[in-house]
CSV table of N, CA and C in Angstrom, one decimal:
chain,number,residue,atom,x,y,z
A,192,UNK,N,-19.7,17.8,7.9
A,192,UNK,CA,-19.6,17.0,6.7
A,192,UNK,C,-18.4,16.1,6.9
A,193,UNK,N,-18.5,14.8,6.6
A,193,UNK,CA,-17.4,13.9,6.6
A,193,UNK,C,-17.2,13.4,5.2
A,194,UNK,N,-16.0,13.8,4.7
A,194,UNK,CA,-15.6,13.4,3.3
A,194,UNK,C,-14.3,12.6,3.3
A,195,UNK,N,-14.1,11.8,2.4
A,195,UNK,CA,-12.8,11.1,2.2
A,195,UNK,C,-12.7,10.6,0.8
A,196,UNK,N,-11.4,10.3,0.5
A,196,UNK,CA,-11.1,9.8,-0.9
A,196,UNK,C,-10.4,8.5,-0.7
A,197,UNK,N,-10.6,7.6,-1.6
A,197,UNK,CA,-10.0,6.3,-1.6
A,197,UNK,C,-9.3,6.0,-2.9
A,198,UNK,N,-8.0,5.8,-2.9
A,198,UNK,CA,-7.3,5.6,-4.2
A,198,UNK,C,-7.7,4.2,-4.8
A,199,UNK,N,-7.7,4.2,-6.1
A,199,UNK,CA,-7.8,2.9,-6.8
A,199,UNK,C,-6.5,2.7,-7.6
A,200,UNK,N,-5.8,1.7,-7.1
A,200,UNK,CA,-4.5,1.4,-7.7
A,200,UNK,C,-4.6,0.2,-8.6
A,201,UNK,N,-3.6,0.0,-9.5
A,201,UNK,CA,-3.6,-1.1,-10.4
A,201,UNK,C,-2.9,-2.3,-9.8
A,202,UNK,N,-3.3,-3.5,-10.1
A,202,UNK,CA,-2.7,-4.7,-9.6
A,202,UNK,C,-2.6,-5.7,-10.8
A,203,UNK,N,-1.4,-6.2,-10.9
A,203,UNK,CA,-1.2,-7.3,-12.0
A,203,UNK,C,-1.7,-8.6,-11.6
A,204,UNK,N,-2.0,-8.8,-10.2
A,204,UNK,CA,-2.4,-10.1,-9.7
A,204,UNK,C,-3.1,-9.7,-8.3
A,205,UNK,N,-4.4,-9.7,-8.3
A,205,UNK,CA,-5.1,-9.3,-7.1
A,205,UNK,C,-4.8,-10.2,-5.9
A,206,UNK,N,-4.7,-11.5,-6.1
A,206,UNK,CA,-4.3,-12.5,-5.0
A,206,UNK,C,-3.0,-12.1,-4.4
A,207,UNK,N,-2.0,-11.8,-5.3
A,207,UNK,CA,-0.7,-11.4,-4.9
A,207,UNK,C,-0.7,-10.1,-4.1
A,208,UNK,N,-1.5,-9.2,-4.6
A,208,UNK,CA,-1.7,-7.9,-3.9
A,208,UNK,C,-2.3,-8.1,-2.5
A,209,UNK,N,-3.3,-8.9,-2.4
A,209,UNK,CA,-4.0,-9.2,-1.1
A,209,UNK,C,-3.0,-9.8,-0.2
A,210,UNK,N,-2.2,-10.8,-0.6
A,210,UNK,CA,-1.2,-11.5,0.3
A,210,UNK,C,-0.2,-10.5,0.8
A,211,UNK,N,0.3,-9.6,-0.1
A,211,UNK,CA,1.3,-8.6,0.3
A,211,UNK,C,0.7,-7.7,1.4
A,212,UNK,N,-0.5,-7.2,1.2
A,212,UNK,CA,-1.0,-6.3,2.2
A,212,UNK,C,-1.5,-6.9,3.4
A,213,UNK,N,-1.9,-8.2,3.3
A,213,UNK,CA,-2.3,-8.9,4.6
A,213,UNK,C,-1.1,-9.1,5.5
A,214,UNK,N,0.1,-9.2,5.0
A,214,UNK,CA,1.3,-9.2,5.8
A,214,UNK,C,1.5,-7.9,6.5
A,215,UNK,N,0.9,-6.8,6.1
A,215,UNK,CA,1.0,-5.5,6.7
A,215,UNK,C,-0.2,-5.2,7.6
A,216,UNK,N,-1.1,-6.2,7.8
A,216,UNK,CA,-2.2,-6.0,8.7
A,216,UNK,C,-3.5,-5.6,8.1
A,217,UNK,N,-3.5,-5.5,6.7
A,217,UNK,CA,-4.8,-5.2,6.0
A,217,UNK,C,-5.6,-6.4,5.9
A,218,UNK,N,-6.9,-6.2,5.7
A,218,UNK,CA,-7.9,-7.3,5.5
A,218,UNK,C,-8.7,-7.1,4.3
A,219,UNK,N,-9.2,-8.1,3.7
A,219,UNK,CA,-10.1,-8.0,2.6
A,219,UNK,C,-11.5,-7.6,3.1
A,220,UNK,N,-11.9,-6.4,2.6
A,220,UNK,CA,-13.2,-5.9,3.0
A,220,UNK,C,-14.3,-5.9,1.9
A,221,UNK,N,-14.0,-6.7,0.9
A,221,UNK,CA,-14.9,-6.8,-0.2
A,221,UNK,C,-15.1,-8.2,-0.6
A,222,UNK,N,-15.6,-8.4,-1.8
A,222,UNK,CA,-15.8,-9.8,-2.4
A,222,UNK,C,-14.5,-10.4,-2.7
A,223,UNK,N,-14.4,-11.7,-2.8
A,223,UNK,CA,-13.2,-12.3,-3.3
A,223,UNK,C,-12.7,-11.7,-4.6
A,224,UNK,N,-11.4,-11.4,-4.7
A,224,UNK,CA,-10.9,-10.7,-5.9
A,224,UNK,C,-11.4,-11.3,-7.2
A,225,UNK,N,-11.5,-12.6,-7.3
A,225,UNK,CA,-11.9,-13.2,-8.6
A,225,UNK,C,-13.4,-12.8,-9.0
A,226,UNK,N,-14.2,-12.4,-8.0
A,226,UNK,CA,-15.6,-12.2,-8.3
A,226,UNK,C,-15.8,-11.0,-9.3
A,227,UNK,N,-15.0,-9.9,-9.0
A,227,UNK,CA,-15.2,-8.7,-9.8
A,227,UNK,C,-13.9,-8.2,-10.5
A,228,UNK,N,-12.8,-8.9,-10.2
A,228,UNK,CA,-11.5,-8.3,-10.7
A,228,UNK,C,-11.2,-7.1,-10.0
A,229,UNK,N,-11.6,-7.0,-8.7
A,229,UNK,CA,-11.5,-5.8,-7.9
A,229,UNK,C,-11.2,-6.2,-6.5
A,230,UNK,N,-10.4,-5.4,-5.8
A,230,UNK,CA,-10.1,-5.7,-4.4
A,230,UNK,C,-10.2,-4.5,-3.5
A,231,UNK,N,-10.9,-4.7,-2.4
A,231,UNK,CA,-11.0,-3.6,-1.4
A,231,UNK,C,-10.4,-4.1,-0.1
A,232,UNK,N,-9.3,-3.4,0.4
A,232,UNK,CA,-8.7,-3.8,1.6
A,232,UNK,C,-8.7,-2.7,2.6
A,233,UNK,N,-8.5,-3.0,3.9
A,233,UNK,CA,-8.5,-2.0,4.9
A,233,UNK,C,-7.7,-2.4,6.1
A,234,UNK,N,-7.3,-1.4,6.8
A,234,UNK,CA,-6.6,-1.5,8.0
A,234,UNK,C,-7.0,-0.3,8.9
A,235,UNK,N,-7.6,-0.6,10.0
A,235,UNK,CA,-8.2,0.6,10.8
A,235,UNK,C,-9.2,1.3,10.0
A,236,UNK,N,-8.9,2.6,9.8
A,236,UNK,CA,-9.9,3.5,9.0
A,236,UNK,C,-9.3,3.7,7.6
A,237,UNK,N,-8.2,3.1,7.3
A,237,UNK,CA,-7.6,3.3,6.0
A,237,UNK,C,-8.1,2.2,5.0
A,238,UNK,N,-8.5,2.6,3.8
A,238,UNK,CA,-8.9,1.7,2.7
A,238,UNK,C,-8.1,1.9,1.5
A,239,UNK,N,-7.8,0.9,0.8
A,239,UNK,CA,-7.2,0.9,-0.5
A,239,UNK,C,-8.0,0.0,-1.4
A,240,UNK,N,-8.2,0.5,-2.7
A,240,UNK,CA,-8.9,-0.3,-3.7
A,240,UNK,C,-7.9,-0.6,-4.8
A,241,UNK,N,-8.1,-1.8,-5.4
A,241,UNK,CA,-7.2,-2.2,-6.5
A,241,UNK,C,-8.1,-2.8,-7.6
A,242,UNK,N,-7.8,-2.4,-8.8
A,242,UNK,CA,-8.4,-3.0,-10.0
A,242,UNK,C,-7.4,-3.8,-10.7
A,243,UNK,N,-7.8,-5.0,-11.3
A,243,UNK,CA,-6.8,-5.8,-11.9
A,243,UNK,C,-6.5,-5.4,-13.3
A,244,UNK,N,-5.2,-5.3,-13.6
A,244,UNK,CA,-4.7,-5.0,-15.0
A,244,UNK,C,-3.5,-5.9,-15.2
A,245,UNK,N,-3.7,-6.9,-16.0
A,245,UNK,CA,-2.7,-7.9,-16.3
A,245,UNK,C,-1.5,-7.3,-17.0
A,246,UNK,N,-1.7,-6.1,-17.6
A,246,UNK,CA,-0.6,-5.5,-18.4
A,246,UNK,C,0.3,-4.7,-17.5
A,247,UNK,N,0.1,-4.6,-16.2
A,247,UNK,CA,0.9,-3.7,-15.4
A,247,UNK,C,2.4,-4.2,-15.4
A,248,UNK,N,3.3,-3.3,-15.6
A,248,UNK,CA,4.7,-3.6,-15.5
A,248,UNK,C,5.1,-3.0,-14.2
A,249,UNK,N,5.4,-3.7,-13.2
A,249,UNK,CA,5.7,-3.2,-11.9
A,249,UNK,C,7.0,-2.2,-11.8
A,250,UNK,N,7.8,-2.4,-12.8
A,250,UNK,CA,9.0,-1.5,-12.9
A,250,UNK,C,8.8,-0.2,-13.6
A,251,UNK,N,7.6,-0.1,-14.2
A,251,UNK,CA,7.3,1.1,-15.1
A,251,UNK,C,6.1,1.9,-14.6
A,252,UNK,N,5.3,1.3,-13.7
A,252,UNK,CA,4.1,2.0,-13.4
A,252,UNK,C,4.4,3.2,-12.5
A,253,UNK,N,3.4,4.2,-12.5
A,253,UNK,CA,3.6,5.3,-11.7
A,253,UNK,C,2.5,5.5,-10.7
A,254,UNK,N,1.8,4.4,-10.4
A,254,UNK,CA,0.7,4.4,-9.4
A,254,UNK,C,1.2,4.7,-8.0
A,255,UNK,N,0.5,5.6,-7.3
A,255,UNK,CA,1.0,5.9,-5.9
A,255,UNK,C,-0.1,6.5,-5.1
A,256,UNK,N,0.0,6.5,-3.8
A,256,UNK,CA,-0.9,7.1,-2.9
A,256,UNK,C,-0.2,7.5,-1.6
A,257,UNK,N,-0.8,8.3,-0.8
A,257,UNK,CA,-0.2,8.7,0.5
A,257,UNK,C,-1.2,8.2,1.6
A,258,UNK,N,-0.6,7.5,2.6
A,258,UNK,CA,-1.4,7.0,3.7
A,258,UNK,C,-0.9,7.8,5.0
A,259,UNK,N,-1.8,8.5,5.6
A,259,UNK,CA,-1.6,9.2,6.8
A,259,UNK,C,-1.8,8.3,8.0
A,260,UNK,N,-0.9,8.2,8.9
A,260,UNK,CA,-1.0,7.4,10.1
A,260,UNK,C,-0.6,8.3,11.3
A,261,UNK,N,-0.9,7.7,12.5
A,261,UNK,CA,-0.6,8.5,13.8
A,261,UNK,C,0.9,8.5,14.0
A,262,UNK,N,1.6,7.4,13.8
A,262,UNK,CA,3.0,7.3,14.1
A,262,UNK,C,3.7,6.5,13.0
A,263,UNK,N,4.3,7.2,12.0
A,263,UNK,CA,4.9,6.5,10.9
A,263,UNK,C,6.1,5.7,11.3
A,264,UNK,N,6.8,6.1,12.3
A,264,UNK,CA,8.0,5.3,12.8
A,264,UNK,C,7.5,4.0,13.3
A,265,UNK,N,6.5,4.0,14.1
A,265,UNK,CA,5.9,2.7,14.7
A,265,UNK,C,5.4,1.8,13.6
A,266,UNK,N,4.7,2.4,12.6
A,266,UNK,CA,4.2,1.5,11.5
A,266,UNK,C,5.3,1.0,10.7
A,267,UNK,N,6.4,1.8,10.5
A,267,UNK,CA,7.5,1.2,9.7
A,267,UNK,C,8.2,0.1,10.5
A,268,UNK,N,8.3,0.2,11.8
A,268,UNK,CA,8.9,-0.9,12.6
A,268,UNK,C,8.1,-2.1,12.6
A,269,UNK,N,6.8,-1.9,12.5
A,269,UNK,CA,5.8,-3.1,12.4
A,269,UNK,C,5.9,-3.8,11.1
A,270,UNK,N,6.1,-3.0,10.0
A,270,UNK,CA,6.1,-3.5,8.6
A,270,UNK,C,7.5,-3.9,8.1
A,271,UNK,N,8.5,-3.5,8.7
A,271,UNK,CA,9.9,-3.6,8.1
A,271,UNK,C,10.2,-5.1,7.8
A,272,UNK,N,9.9,-6.0,8.7
A,272,UNK,CA,10.2,-7.4,8.4
A,272,UNK,C,9.2,-8.1,7.6
A,273,UNK,N,8.1,-7.5,7.3
A,273,UNK,CA,7.0,-8.1,6.5
A,273,UNK,C,7.2,-7.9,5.0
A,274,UNK,N,8.0,-7.0,4.6
A,274,UNK,CA,8.2,-6.7,3.2
A,274,UNK,C,9.6,-7.3,2.8
A,275,UNK,N,9.5,-8.3,1.9
A,275,UNK,CA,10.7,-8.9,1.4
A,275,UNK,C,11.0,-8.2,0.1
A,276,UNK,N,12.2,-7.6,0.0
A,276,UNK,CA,12.6,-6.9,-1.3
A,276,UNK,C,12.6,-7.9,-2.4
A,277,UNK,N,12.1,-7.4,-3.6
A,277,UNK,CA,12.0,-8.3,-4.7
A,277,UNK,C,12.5,-7.5,-5.9
A,278,UNK,N,13.8,-7.6,-6.3
A,278,UNK,CA,14.3,-6.8,-7.4
A,278,UNK,C,13.5,-7.0,-8.7
A,279,UNK,N,12.9,-8.2,-9.0
A,279,UNK,CA,12.2,-8.4,-10.2
A,279,UNK,C,11.0,-7.5,-10.4
A,280,UNK,N,10.4,-7.1,-9.2
A,280,UNK,CA,9.2,-6.3,-9.3
A,280,UNK,C,9.4,-4.9,-8.7
A,281,UNK,N,10.6,-4.7,-8.0
A,281,UNK,CA,10.9,-3.4,-7.4
A,281,UNK,C,10.3,-3.3,-6.0
A,282,UNK,N,9.6,-4.4,-5.5
A,282,UNK,CA,9.0,-4.3,-4.2
A,282,UNK,C,10.0,-4.1,-3.1
A,283,UNK,N,9.7,-3.2,-2.2
A,283,UNK,CA,10.6,-2.9,-1.1
A,283,UNK,C,10.0,-2.0,-0.1
A,284,UNK,N,10.7,-1.8,1.0
A,284,UNK,CA,10.3,-0.8,2.0
A,284,UNK,C,11.5,0.1,2.2
A,285,UNK,N,11.3,1.4,2.3
A,285,UNK,CA,12.3,2.4,2.4
A,285,UNK,C,12.2,3.0,3.8
A,286,UNK,N,13.3,3.1,4.5
A,286,UNK,CA,13.4,3.6,5.9
A,286,UNK,C,12.8,5.0,6.0
A,287,UNK,N,12.3,5.3,7.2
A,287,UNK,CA,11.7,6.6,7.4
A,287,UNK,C,12.7,7.8,7.4
A,288,UNK,N,12.2,8.9,7.0
A,288,UNK,CA,13.0,10.2,7.0
A,288,UNK,C,12.1,11.3,7.6
A,289,UNK,N,12.8,12.3,8.2
A,289,UNK,CA,12.1,13.5,8.6
A,289,UNK,C,12.2,14.5,7.5
A,290,UNK,N,11.1,15.0,7.0
A,290,UNK,CA,11.1,15.9,5.9
A,290,UNK,C,11.2,17.3,6.3
A,291,UNK,N,11.5,18.2,5.4
A,291,UNK,CA,11.6,19.6,5.7
A,291,UNK,C,10.2,20.2,5.7
A,292,UNK,N,9.2,19.4,5.3
A,292,UNK,CA,7.8,19.9,5.4
A,292,UNK,C,7.1,19.4,6.6
A,293,UNK,N,7.8,18.9,7.6
A,293,UNK,CA,7.2,18.6,8.9
A,293,UNK,C,6.6,17.2,9.0
A,294,UNK,N,7.0,16.3,8.2
A,294,UNK,CA,6.5,14.9,8.3
A,294,UNK,C,7.6,13.9,8.6
A,295,UNK,N,7.2,12.8,9.3
A,295,UNK,CA,8.1,11.6,9.4
A,295,UNK,C,7.4,10.7,8.4
A,296,UNK,N,8.2,10.2,7.4
A,296,UNK,CA,7.5,9.3,6.4
A,296,UNK,C,8.5,8.3,5.9
A,297,UNK,N,7.9,7.2,5.4
A,297,UNK,CA,8.6,6.1,4.7
A,297,UNK,C,7.8,5.7,3.5
A,298,UNK,N,8.3,4.7,2.8
A,298,UNK,CA,7.6,4.3,1.6
A,298,UNK,C,7.7,2.8,1.5
A,299,UNK,N,6.7,2.2,0.9
A,299,UNK,CA,6.7,0.8,0.4
A,299,UNK,C,6.3,0.7,-1.0
A,300,UNK,N,6.8,-0.3,-1.7
A,300,UNK,CA,6.3,-0.5,-3.1
A,300,UNK,C,5.9,-2.0,-3.1
A,301,UNK,N,4.7,-2.2,-3.6
A,301,UNK,CA,4.1,-3.6,-3.6
A,301,UNK,C,4.6,-4.3,-4.9
A,302,UNK,N,4.2,-5.5,-5.1
A,302,UNK,CA,4.7,-6.3,-6.3
A,302,UNK,C,4.1,-5.9,-7.6
A,303,UNK,N,3.1,-5.0,-7.6
A,303,UNK,CA,2.6,-4.4,-8.8
A,303,UNK,C,3.3,-3.0,-9.1
A,304,UNK,N,4.2,-2.6,-8.3
A,304,UNK,CA,4.9,-1.3,-8.5
A,304,UNK,C,4.2,-0.1,-7.8
A,305,UNK,N,3.1,-0.4,-7.1
A,305,UNK,CA,2.4,0.8,-6.4
A,305,UNK,C,3.3,1.3,-5.3
A,306,UNK,N,3.5,2.6,-5.3
A,306,UNK,CA,4.2,3.3,-4.3
A,306,UNK,C,3.2,3.8,-3.2
A,307,UNK,N,3.4,3.4,-2.0
A,307,UNK,CA,2.5,3.9,-0.9
A,307,UNK,C,3.4,4.6,0.1
A,308,UNK,N,3.3,5.9,0.1
A,308,UNK,CA,4.1,6.7,1.0
A,308,UNK,C,3.2,6.8,2.3
A,309,UNK,N,3.9,6.6,3.5
A,309,UNK,CA,3.2,6.5,4.7
A,309,UNK,C,3.8,7.6,5.6
A,310,UNK,N,3.0,8.5,6.2
A,310,UNK,CA,3.6,9.6,7.0
A,310,UNK,C,2.7,10.0,8.1
A,311,UNK,N,3.4,10.7,9.1
A,311,UNK,CA,2.7,11.3,10.2
A,311,UNK,C,3.3,12.7,10.5
A,312,UNK,N,2.5,13.7,10.9
A,312,UNK,CA,3.1,15.0,11.3
A,312,UNK,C,4.1,14.8,12.4
A,313,UNK,N,5.1,15.7,12.4
A,313,UNK,CA,6.0,15.7,13.5
A,313,UNK,C,5.4,16.3,14.8
């Protein structure tokens, strides 16, 4: 049996969200965001979904998900220059750490305040 879950995160602006994640190598895998107020993006076998919510405060939201990758350090190095810190929205990338639970992981925050933790087993 093949099962998987896909997070649905909130976006204050789907076009802004799409542009942010396109810089990280994701592609739009659904309809244009304006068609349904919904966005489906993917990179490799990873998918993220976003629904539009104009009331999202990026500095107060608690939306988050975890993205497992083969090599978190490599992905961080690929993404580091693609994320411009934005104090107004809290958007940023946080350098990788080795955790006491056996993962190498880092974090990004998009311009809607969504925290995406990215990790790989040691």
